[in-house]
Amino acid sequence: MDGAPDRVTVRAMVSVLLVEDDPVVRSAVSRALTGLGHAVLPVGTALEALREITGGAFDLVVLDLGLPDMDGADALRMMRGVCDVPVIVATARDDESEIVRLLNAGADDYLVKPFSSEHLAARLSAVLRRARKDAAPATFRVGRLTVDLDRREARLDGRELNLTRKEFDLLAYLAAREGKVVPRAELLANLWNLPGRHDDQTLDVHLSWLRRKLGERAAQPRYLHTVRGVGFKLTAAE
Ligand code: CA
């Protein structure tokens, strides 16, 4: 069910790579993040984290510094070499010089363990807010379609579209990745919080409604293209 429009949904829903070797801490933090409505991929080593970061798109990394296979600062530097995803480092040591060293190595913020889920949530949203201010535009334009995240408004040919919350989230997610094929599993994980799922009718239902509101048909797409067996992409008509 779609609730009342919520202007922060797209921004609040993020995919987090959690790097933590302690299984107890890992599952607790994982639960906390899921409880906050985020999609979480938990891994236990720096090497796994680097592999995931190379292959996937994450909005944020929570990186434990006491990993078995690599020094935290080295792991951080290697991540920075691959992409500029925001990284919050989690350290057991409340050591100022160590924290300064990590911030200098490219960490966006830090948490001293043990931390509460409220503390994690606060750090996470502050870091994402800063990252978005730096990078992501609040409005996406694809052809004659505009999607304004701040106002949660989508317009086609200047006319405002009357979208449900989920339809808007879906459109915004695809618009932010214009021209890129977004796999079904990624949409289900990030917008419906159903990680590991590939097939779900709810996605098709929302897509078909969105398509109708965009005034197009699957057989003759203008913006919303189905890539059979893979996913969807939003692109301006050629
Ligand atoms: Ca550890």
PDB file of N, CA, C and O in Angstrom, residues 124-157:
ATOM      1  N   LEU A 124      24.536   8.723   9.557  1.00  0.00           N
ATOM      2  CA  LEU A 124      24.242   8.303   8.201  1.00  0.00           C
ATOM      3  C   LEU A 124      23.525   9.407   7.421  1.00  0.00           C
ATOM      4  O   LEU A 124      23.910   9.759   6.309  1.00  0.00           O
ATOM      5  N   SER A 125      22.504  10.005   8.032  1.00  0.00           N
ATOM      6  CA  SER A 125      21.786  11.013   7.257  1.00  0.00           C
ATOM      7  C   SER A 125      22.612  12.273   7.089  1.00  0.00           C
ATOM      8  O   SER A 125      22.528  12.931   6.052  1.00  0.00           O
ATOM      9  N   ALA A 126      23.447  12.605   8.075  1.00  0.00           N
ATOM     10  CA  ALA A 126      24.305  13.792   7.921  1.00  0.00           C
ATOM     11  C   ALA A 126      25.295  13.590   6.780  1.00  0.00           C
ATOM     12  O   ALA A 126      25.497  14.479   5.949  1.00  0.00           O
ATOM     13  N   VAL A 127      25.892  12.421   6.728  1.00  0.00           N
ATOM     14  CA  VAL A 127      26.882  12.136   5.678  1.00  0.00           C
ATOM     15  C   VAL A 127      26.220  12.134   4.295  1.00  0.00           C
ATOM     16  O   VAL A 127      26.742  12.699   3.341  1.00  0.00           O
ATOM     17  N   LEU A 128      25.053  11.530   4.211  1.00  0.00           N
ATOM     18  CA  LEU A 128      24.364  11.477   2.922  1.00  0.00           C
ATOM     19  C   LEU A 128      23.924  12.866   2.478  1.00  0.00           C
ATOM     20  O   LEU A 128      23.993  13.197   1.303  1.00  0.00           O
ATOM     21  N   ARG A 129      23.484  13.665   3.428  1.00  0.00           N
ATOM     22  CA  ARG A 129      23.058  15.028   3.108  1.00  0.00           C
ATOM     23  C   ARG A 129      24.235  15.807   2.511  1.00  0.00           C
ATOM     24  O   ARG A 129      24.099  16.475   1.502  1.00  0.00           O
ATOM     25  N   ARG A 130      25.389  15.678   3.164  1.00  0.00           N
ATOM     26  CA  ARG A 130      26.582  16.380   2.657  1.00  0.00           C
ATOM     27  C   ARG A 130      26.967  15.865   1.279  1.00  0.00           C
ATOM     28  O   ARG A 130      27.274  16.635   0.378  1.00  0.00           O
ATOM     29  N   ALA A 131      26.957  14.537   1.128  1.00  0.00           N
ATOM     30  CA  ALA A 131      27.367  13.945  -0.149  1.00  0.00           C
ATOM     31  C   ALA A 131      26.442  14.413  -1.264  1.00  0.00           C
ATOM     32  O   ALA A 131      26.882  14.698  -2.372  1.00  0.00           O
ATOM     33  N   ARG A 132      25.150  14.504  -0.955  1.00  0.00           N
ATOM     34  CA  ARG A 132      24.190  14.892  -1.993  1.00  0.00           C
ATOM     35  C   ARG A 132      24.336  16.349  -2.356  1.00  0.00           C
ATOM     36  O   ARG A 132      24.170  16.725  -3.499  1.00  0.00           O
ATOM     37  N   LYS A 133      24.631  17.160  -1.359  1.00  0.00           N
ATOM     38  CA  LYS A 133      24.821  18.573  -1.634  1.00  0.00           C
ATOM     39  C   LYS A 133      26.010  18.750  -2.583  1.00  0.00           C
ATOM     40  O   LYS A 133      25.989  19.592  -3.458  1.00  0.00           O
ATOM     41  N   ASP A 134      27.025  17.918  -2.350  1.00  0.00           N
ATOM     42  CA  ASP A 134      28.219  18.016  -3.194  1.00  0.00           C
ATOM     43  C   ASP A 134      27.965  17.510  -4.608  1.00  0.00           C
ATOM     44  O   ASP A 134      28.472  18.046  -5.569  1.00  0.00           O
ATOM     45  N   ALA A 135      27.222  16.420  -4.701  1.00  0.00           N
ATOM     46  CA  ALA A 135      27.194  15.715  -5.976  1.00  0.00           C
ATOM     47  C   ALA A 135      25.844  15.752  -6.680  1.00  0.00           C
ATOM     48  O   ALA A 135      25.663  16.457  -7.664  1.00  0.00           O
ATOM     49  N   ALA A 136      24.904  14.995  -6.141  1.00  0.00           N
ATOM     50  CA  ALA A 136      23.699  14.709  -6.908  1.00  0.00           C
ATOM     51  C   ALA A 136      22.829  15.941  -7.113  1.00  0.00           C
ATOM     52  O   ALA A 136      22.543  16.662  -6.173  1.00  0.00           O
ATOM     53  N   PRO A 137      22.414  16.175  -8.329  1.00  0.00           N
ATOM     54  CA  PRO A 137      21.465  17.254  -8.552  1.00  0.00           C
ATOM     55  C   PRO A 137      20.110  16.844  -7.980  1.00  0.00           C
ATOM     56  O   PRO A 137      19.786  15.663  -7.920  1.00  0.00           O
ATOM     57  N   ALA A 138      19.334  17.818  -7.516  1.00  0.00           N
ATOM     58  CA  ALA A 138      18.041  17.486  -6.932  1.00  0.00           C
ATOM     59  C   ALA A 138      16.978  17.320  -8.012  1.00  0.00           C
ATOM     60  O   ALA A 138      15.885  16.876  -7.747  1.00  0.00           O
ATOM     61  N   THR A 139      17.314  17.710  -9.237  1.00  0.00           N
ATOM     62  CA  THR A 139      16.365  17.556 -10.332  1.00  0.00           C
ATOM     63  C   THR A 139      17.015  16.791 -11.474  1.00  0.00           C
ATOM     64  O   THR A 139      18.146  17.086 -11.855  1.00  0.00           O
ATOM     65  N   PHE A 140      16.286  15.816 -11.964  1.00  0.00           N
ATOM     66  CA  PHE A 140      16.781  15.057 -13.120  1.00  0.00           C
ATOM     67  C   PHE A 140      15.932  15.409 -14.327  1.00  0.00           C
ATOM     68  O   PHE A 140      14.709  15.501 -14.216  1.00  0.00           O
ATOM     69  N   ARG A 141      16.582  15.598 -15.461  1.00  0.00           N
ATOM     70  CA  ARG A 141      15.862  15.863 -16.706  1.00  0.00           C
ATOM     71  C   ARG A 141      16.192  14.786 -17.706  1.00  0.00           C
ATOM     72  O   ARG A 141      17.359  14.514 -17.984  1.00  0.00           O
ATOM     73  N   VAL A 142      15.153  14.173 -18.218  1.00  0.00           N
ATOM     74  CA  VAL A 142      15.314  13.161 -19.257  1.00  0.00           C
ATOM     75  C   VAL A 142      14.369  13.567 -20.375  1.00  0.00           C
ATOM     76  O   VAL A 142      13.147  13.470 -20.226  1.00  0.00           O
ATOM     77  N   GLY A 143      14.907  14.055 -21.451  1.00  0.00           N
ATOM     78  CA  GLY A 143      14.049  14.548 -22.533  1.00  0.00           C
ATOM     79  C   GLY A 143      13.132  15.643 -22.016  1.00  0.00           C
ATOM     80  O   GLY A 143      13.591  16.599 -21.399  1.00  0.00           O
ATOM     81  N   ARG A 144      11.829  15.430 -22.169  1.00  0.00           N
ATOM     82  CA  ARG A 144      10.853  16.432 -21.720  1.00  0.00           C
ATOM     83  C   ARG A 144      10.258  16.072 -20.364  1.00  0.00           C
ATOM     84  O   ARG A 144       9.236  16.617 -19.956  1.00  0.00           O
ATOM     85  N   LEU A 145      10.949  15.160 -19.702  1.00  0.00           N
ATOM     86  CA  LEU A 145      10.514  14.706 -18.377  1.00  0.00           C
ATOM     87  C   LEU A 145      11.442  15.318 -17.324  1.00  0.00           C
ATOM     88  O   LEU A 145      12.659  15.272 -17.477  1.00  0.00           O
ATOM     89  N   THR A 146      10.859  15.901 -16.264  1.00  0.00           N
ATOM     90  CA  THR A 146      11.696  16.381 -15.159  1.00  0.00           C
ATOM     91  C   THR A 146      11.213  15.757 -13.859  1.00  0.00           C
ATOM     92  O   THR A 146      10.013  15.612 -13.631  1.00  0.00           O
ATOM     93  N   VAL A 147      12.185  15.390 -13.015  1.00  0.00           N
ATOM     94  CA  VAL A 147      11.867  14.788 -11.725  1.00  0.00           C
ATOM     95  C   VAL A 147      12.594  15.605 -10.665  1.00  0.00           C
ATOM     96  O   VAL A 147      13.826  15.633 -10.632  1.00  0.00           O
ATOM     97  N   ASP A 148      11.820  16.272  -9.832  1.00  0.00           N
ATOM     98  CA  ASP A 148      12.377  17.145  -8.805  1.00  0.00           C
ATOM     99  C   ASP A 148      12.269  16.441  -7.450  1.00  0.00           C
ATOM    100  O   ASP A 148      11.171  16.264  -6.924  1.00  0.00           O
ATOM    101  N   LEU A 149      13.435  16.039  -6.910  1.00  0.00           N
ATOM    102  CA  LEU A 149      13.433  15.254  -5.669  1.00  0.00           C
ATOM    103  C   LEU A 149      13.012  16.085  -4.466  1.00  0.00           C
ATOM    104  O   LEU A 149      12.350  15.586  -3.569  1.00  0.00           O
ATOM    105  N   ASP A 150      13.424  17.348  -4.438  1.00  0.00           N
ATOM    106  CA  ASP A 150      13.083  18.170  -3.280  1.00  0.00           C
ATOM    107  C   ASP A 150      11.585  18.410  -3.181  1.00  0.00           C
ATOM    108  O   ASP A 150      10.996  18.344  -2.111  1.00  0.00           O
ATOM    109  N   ARG A 151      10.984  18.697  -4.317  1.00  0.00           N
ATOM    110  CA  ARG A 151       9.533  18.945  -4.318  1.00  0.00           C
ATOM    111  C   ARG A 151       8.724  17.669  -4.488  1.00  0.00           C
ATOM    112  O   ARG A 151       7.503  17.706  -4.403  1.00  0.00           O
ATOM    113  N   ARG A 152       9.423  16.573  -4.804  1.00  0.00           N
ATOM    114  CA  ARG A 152       8.750  15.319  -5.154  1.00  0.00           C
ATOM    115  C   ARG A 152       7.688  15.568  -6.214  1.00  0.00           C
ATOM    116  O   ARG A 152       6.510  15.246  -6.058  1.00  0.00           O
ATOM    117  N   GLU A 153       8.148  16.172  -7.286  1.00  0.00           N
ATOM    118  CA  GLU A 153       7.273  16.539  -8.388  1.00  0.00           C
ATOM    119  C   GLU A 153       7.869  16.002  -9.670  1.00  0.00           C
ATOM    120  O   GLU A 153       9.062  16.151  -9.905  1.00  0.00           O
ATOM    121  N   ALA A 154       7.022  15.376 -10.478  1.00  0.00           N
ATOM    122  CA  ALA A 154       7.481  14.947 -11.794  1.00  0.00           C
ATOM    123  C   ALA A 154       6.611  15.604 -12.837  1.00  0.00           C
ATOM    124  O   ALA A 154       5.384  15.689 -12.674  1.00  0.00           O
ATOM    125  N   ARG A 155       7.248  16.116 -13.874  1.00  0.00           N
ATOM    126  CA  ARG A 155       6.504  16.775 -14.951  1.00  0.00           C
ATOM    127  C   ARG A 155       6.881  16.188 -16.290  1.00  0.00           C
ATOM    128  O   ARG A 155       8.045  15.880 -16.534  1.00  0.00           O
ATOM    129  N   LEU A 156       5.885  16.083 -17.143  1.00  0.00           N
ATOM    130  CA  LEU A 156       6.119  15.633 -18.506  1.00  0.00           C
ATOM    131  C   LEU A 156       5.527  16.687 -19.421  1.00  0.00           C
ATOM    132  O   LEU A 156       4.354  17.047 -19.281  1.00  0.00           O
ATOM    133  N   ASP A 157       6.349  17.193 -20.323  1.00  0.00           N
ATOM    134  CA  ASP A 157       5.920  18.283 -21.206  1.00  0.00           C
ATOM    135  C   ASP A 157       5.333  19.441 -20.390  1.00  0.00           C
ATOM    136  O   ASP A 157       4.359  20.057 -20.791  1.00  0.00           O
TER     137      ASP A 157
END
